[in-house]
PDB file of C-alpha atoms in Angstrom:
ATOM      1  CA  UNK A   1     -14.832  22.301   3.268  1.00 69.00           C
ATOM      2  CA  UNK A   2     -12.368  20.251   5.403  1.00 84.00           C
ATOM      3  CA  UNK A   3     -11.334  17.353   4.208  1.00 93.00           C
ATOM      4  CA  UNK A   4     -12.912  14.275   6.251  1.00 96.00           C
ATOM      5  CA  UNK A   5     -10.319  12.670   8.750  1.00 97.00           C
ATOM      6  CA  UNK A   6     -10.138   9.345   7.476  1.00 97.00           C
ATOM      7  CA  UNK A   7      -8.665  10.779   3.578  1.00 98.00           C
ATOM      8  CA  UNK A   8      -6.382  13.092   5.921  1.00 97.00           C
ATOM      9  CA  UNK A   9      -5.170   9.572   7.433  1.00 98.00           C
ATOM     10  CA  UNK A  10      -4.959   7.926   4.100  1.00 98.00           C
ATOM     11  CA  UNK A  11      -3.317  11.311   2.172  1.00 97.00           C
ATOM     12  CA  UNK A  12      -0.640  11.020   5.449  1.00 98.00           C
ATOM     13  CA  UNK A  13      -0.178   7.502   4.759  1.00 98.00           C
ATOM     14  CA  UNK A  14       0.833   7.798   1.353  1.00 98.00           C
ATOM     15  CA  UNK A  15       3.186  10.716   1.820  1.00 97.00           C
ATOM     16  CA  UNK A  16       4.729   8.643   4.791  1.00 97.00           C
ATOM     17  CA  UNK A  17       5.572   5.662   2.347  1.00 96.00           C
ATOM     18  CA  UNK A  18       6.735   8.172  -0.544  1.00 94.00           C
ATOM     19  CA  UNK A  19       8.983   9.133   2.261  1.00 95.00           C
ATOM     20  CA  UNK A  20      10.456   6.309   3.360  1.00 94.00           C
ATOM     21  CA  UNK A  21       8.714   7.450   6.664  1.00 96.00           C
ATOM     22  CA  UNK A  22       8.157   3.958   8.328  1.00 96.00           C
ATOM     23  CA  UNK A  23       7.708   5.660  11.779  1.00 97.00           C
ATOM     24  CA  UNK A  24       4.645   7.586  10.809  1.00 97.00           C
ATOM     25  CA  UNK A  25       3.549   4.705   9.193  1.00 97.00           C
ATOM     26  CA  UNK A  26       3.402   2.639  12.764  1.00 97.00           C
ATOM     27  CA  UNK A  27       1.857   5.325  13.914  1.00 97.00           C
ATOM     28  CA  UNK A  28      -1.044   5.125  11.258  1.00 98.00           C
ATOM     29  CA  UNK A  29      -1.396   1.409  11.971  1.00 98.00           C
ATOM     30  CA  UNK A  30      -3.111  -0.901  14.619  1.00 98.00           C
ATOM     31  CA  UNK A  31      -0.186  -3.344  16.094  1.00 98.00           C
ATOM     32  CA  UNK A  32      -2.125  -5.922  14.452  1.00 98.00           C
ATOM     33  CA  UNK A  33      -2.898  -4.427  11.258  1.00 98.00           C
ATOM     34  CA  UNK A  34      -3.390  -6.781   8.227  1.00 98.00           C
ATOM     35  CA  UNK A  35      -2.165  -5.877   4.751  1.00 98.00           C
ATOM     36  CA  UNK A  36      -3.663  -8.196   2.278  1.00 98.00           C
ATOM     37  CA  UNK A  37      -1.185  -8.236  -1.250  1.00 98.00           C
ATOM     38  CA  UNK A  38      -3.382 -10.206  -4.398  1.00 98.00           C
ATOM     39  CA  UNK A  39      -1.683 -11.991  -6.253  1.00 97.00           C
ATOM     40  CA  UNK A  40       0.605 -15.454  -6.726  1.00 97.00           C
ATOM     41  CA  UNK A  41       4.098 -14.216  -6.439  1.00 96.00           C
ATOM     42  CA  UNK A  42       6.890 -13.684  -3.303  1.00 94.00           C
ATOM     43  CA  UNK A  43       5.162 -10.468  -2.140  1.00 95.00           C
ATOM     44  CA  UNK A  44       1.742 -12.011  -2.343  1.00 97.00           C
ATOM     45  CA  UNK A  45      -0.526 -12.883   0.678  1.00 98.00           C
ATOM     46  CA  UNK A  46      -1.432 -11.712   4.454  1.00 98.00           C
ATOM     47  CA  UNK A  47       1.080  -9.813   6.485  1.00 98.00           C
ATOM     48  CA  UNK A  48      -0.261  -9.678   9.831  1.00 98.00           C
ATOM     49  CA  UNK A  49       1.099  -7.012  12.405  1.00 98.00           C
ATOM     50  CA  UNK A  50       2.920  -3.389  12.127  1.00 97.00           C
ATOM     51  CA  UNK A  51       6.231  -5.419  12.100  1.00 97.00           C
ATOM     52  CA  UNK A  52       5.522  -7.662   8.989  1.00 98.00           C
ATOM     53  CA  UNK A  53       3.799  -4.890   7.081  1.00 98.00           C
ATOM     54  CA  UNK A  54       6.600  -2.432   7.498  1.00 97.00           C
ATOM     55  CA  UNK A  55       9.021  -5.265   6.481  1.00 97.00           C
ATOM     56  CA  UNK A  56       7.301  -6.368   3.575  1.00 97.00           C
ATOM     57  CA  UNK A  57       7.281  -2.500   2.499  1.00 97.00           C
ATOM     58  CA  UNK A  58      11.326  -2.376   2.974  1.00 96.00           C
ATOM     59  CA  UNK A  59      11.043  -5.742   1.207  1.00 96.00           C
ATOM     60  CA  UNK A  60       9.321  -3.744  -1.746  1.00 96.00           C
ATOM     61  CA  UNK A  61      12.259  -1.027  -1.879  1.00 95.00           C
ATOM     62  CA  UNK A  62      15.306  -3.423  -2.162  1.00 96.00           C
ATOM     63  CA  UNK A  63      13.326  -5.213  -4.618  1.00 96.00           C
ATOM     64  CA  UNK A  64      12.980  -2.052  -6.958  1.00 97.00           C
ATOM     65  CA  UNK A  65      16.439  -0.263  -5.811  1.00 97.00           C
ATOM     66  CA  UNK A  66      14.060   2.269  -4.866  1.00 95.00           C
ATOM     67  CA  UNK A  67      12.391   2.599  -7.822  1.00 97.00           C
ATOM     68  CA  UNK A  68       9.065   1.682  -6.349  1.00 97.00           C
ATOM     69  CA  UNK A  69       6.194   4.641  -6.490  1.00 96.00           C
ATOM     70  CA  UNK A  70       2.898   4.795  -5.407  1.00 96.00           C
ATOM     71  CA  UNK A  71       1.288   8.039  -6.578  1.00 97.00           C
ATOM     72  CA  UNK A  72      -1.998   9.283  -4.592  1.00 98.00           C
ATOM     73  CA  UNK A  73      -4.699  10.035  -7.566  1.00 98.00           C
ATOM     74  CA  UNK A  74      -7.609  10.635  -5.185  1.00 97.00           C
ATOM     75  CA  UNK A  75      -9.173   9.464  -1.466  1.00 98.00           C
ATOM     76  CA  UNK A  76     -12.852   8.647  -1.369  1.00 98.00           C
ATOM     77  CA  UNK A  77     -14.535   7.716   1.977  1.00 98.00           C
ATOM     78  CA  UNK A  78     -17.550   6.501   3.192  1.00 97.00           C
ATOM     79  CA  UNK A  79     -17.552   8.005   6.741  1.00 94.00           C
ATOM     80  CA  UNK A  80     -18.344   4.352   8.300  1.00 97.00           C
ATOM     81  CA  UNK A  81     -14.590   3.581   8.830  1.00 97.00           C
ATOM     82  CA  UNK A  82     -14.032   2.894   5.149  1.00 98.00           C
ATOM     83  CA  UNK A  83     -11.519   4.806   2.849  1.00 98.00           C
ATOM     84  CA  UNK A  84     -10.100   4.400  -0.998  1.00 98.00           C
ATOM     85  CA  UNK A  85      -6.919   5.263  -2.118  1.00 98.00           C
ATOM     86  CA  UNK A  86      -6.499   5.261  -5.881  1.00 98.00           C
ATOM     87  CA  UNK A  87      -3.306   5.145  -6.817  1.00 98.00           C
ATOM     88  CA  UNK A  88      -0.541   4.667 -10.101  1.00 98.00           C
ATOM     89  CA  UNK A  89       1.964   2.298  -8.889  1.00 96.00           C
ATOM     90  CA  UNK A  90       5.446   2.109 -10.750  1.00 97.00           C
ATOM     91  CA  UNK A  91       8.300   0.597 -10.041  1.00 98.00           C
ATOM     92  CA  UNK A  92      11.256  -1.109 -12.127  1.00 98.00           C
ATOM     93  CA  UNK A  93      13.089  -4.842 -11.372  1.00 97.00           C
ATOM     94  CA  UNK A  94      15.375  -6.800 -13.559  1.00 96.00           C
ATOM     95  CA  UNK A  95      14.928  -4.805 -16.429  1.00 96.00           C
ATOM     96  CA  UNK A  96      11.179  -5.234 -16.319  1.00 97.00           C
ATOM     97  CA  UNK A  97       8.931  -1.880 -15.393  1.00 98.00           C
ATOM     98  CA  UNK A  98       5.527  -2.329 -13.910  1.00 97.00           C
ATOM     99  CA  UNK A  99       2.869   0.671 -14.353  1.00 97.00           C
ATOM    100  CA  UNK A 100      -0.657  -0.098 -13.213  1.00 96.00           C
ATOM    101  CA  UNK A 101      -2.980   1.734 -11.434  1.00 96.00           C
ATOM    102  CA  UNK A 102      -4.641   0.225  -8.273  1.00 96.00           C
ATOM    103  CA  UNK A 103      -6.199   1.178  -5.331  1.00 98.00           C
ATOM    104  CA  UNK A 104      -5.780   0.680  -1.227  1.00 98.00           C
ATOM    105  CA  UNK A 105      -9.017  -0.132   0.739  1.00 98.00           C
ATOM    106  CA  UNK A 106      -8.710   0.835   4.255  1.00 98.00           C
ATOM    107  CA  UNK A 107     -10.508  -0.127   7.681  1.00 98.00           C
ATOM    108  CA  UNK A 108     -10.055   2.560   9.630  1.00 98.00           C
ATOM    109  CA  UNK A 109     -11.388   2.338  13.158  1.00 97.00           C
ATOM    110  CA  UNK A 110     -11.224   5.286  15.761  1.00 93.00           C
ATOM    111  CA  UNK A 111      -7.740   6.988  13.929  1.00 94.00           C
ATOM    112  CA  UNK A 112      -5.835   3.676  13.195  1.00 98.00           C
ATOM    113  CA  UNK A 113      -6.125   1.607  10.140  1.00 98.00           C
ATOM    114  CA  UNK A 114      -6.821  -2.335  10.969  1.00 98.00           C
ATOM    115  CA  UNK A 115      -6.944  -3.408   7.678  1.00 98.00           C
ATOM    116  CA  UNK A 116      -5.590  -2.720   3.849  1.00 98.00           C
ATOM    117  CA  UNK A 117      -6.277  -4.539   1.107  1.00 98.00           C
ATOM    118  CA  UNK A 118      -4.428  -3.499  -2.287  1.00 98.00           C
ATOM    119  CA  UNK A 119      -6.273  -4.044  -5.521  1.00 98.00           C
ATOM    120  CA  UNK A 120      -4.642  -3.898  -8.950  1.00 97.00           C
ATOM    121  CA  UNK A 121      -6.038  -3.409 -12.319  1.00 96.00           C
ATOM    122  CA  UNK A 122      -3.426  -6.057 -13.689  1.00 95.00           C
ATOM    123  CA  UNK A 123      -2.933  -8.998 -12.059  1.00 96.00           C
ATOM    124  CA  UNK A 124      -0.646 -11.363 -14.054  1.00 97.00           C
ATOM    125  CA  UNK A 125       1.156  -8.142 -14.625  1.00 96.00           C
ATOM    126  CA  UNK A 126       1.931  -8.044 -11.368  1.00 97.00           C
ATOM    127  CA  UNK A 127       2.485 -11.587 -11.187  1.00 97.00           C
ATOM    128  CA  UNK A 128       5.318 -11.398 -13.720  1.00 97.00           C
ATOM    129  CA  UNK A 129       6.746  -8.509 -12.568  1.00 98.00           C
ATOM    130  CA  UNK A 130       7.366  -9.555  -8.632  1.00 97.00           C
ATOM    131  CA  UNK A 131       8.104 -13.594  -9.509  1.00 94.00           C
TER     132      UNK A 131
END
């Protein structure tokens, strides 16, 4: 069976950041695309637009000298403009290391995603690892 379009879009996606590939990843998004980041720390809260997304992704690299990794474990979809990606997301700052799995949930409407919004299994982890 072929795998449904919207995990194709969210299996590109995740290759694309891997990559460092921020062009693909504009190409993925809606110009005003919303990432939504849980959490109470400096990378916490809405960025709005391709621009502030892709920033706060570069943000997310310098951060972690490029230690930062977001592994793909599996896509599920709905087929209504809805897709999961489940993820293990590791990363080292300041001598602390962060290892949590999570997952993206993605509004995907005609072959552009509109919304993400990141879910962690950790939260004060992630709170003391970005502050």
């Amino acid at each position: 069976m072929a795998e449904h379009p919207h995990a194709a879009l969210v299996r590109r996606g995740f290759e694309a950041f891997s990559g460092g590939d921020m062009d693909t990843l504009r190409e993925l998004m809606a110009k005003d695309a919303t990432q939504h980041v849980p959490g109470d720390h400096p990378l916490s809260g809405d960025f709005k637009g391709q621009d502030a997304i892709i920033g706060m992704y570069r943000r997310l690299a310098e951060e972690t000298n490029g230690t930062l990794r977001a592994e793909l474990i599996g896509v599920c979809v709905d087929g209504r403009g809805h897709a999961v990606g489940i993820n293990r997301l590791t990363a080292e700052r300041h001598g602390k290391r962060l290892d949590d799995t999570g997952c993206l949930v993605f509004r995907i409407v005609g072959d552009k995603v509109t919304d993400l919004d990141q879910c962690v299994t950790d939260i004060e982890e992630h709170n003391r690892f970005w502050s």
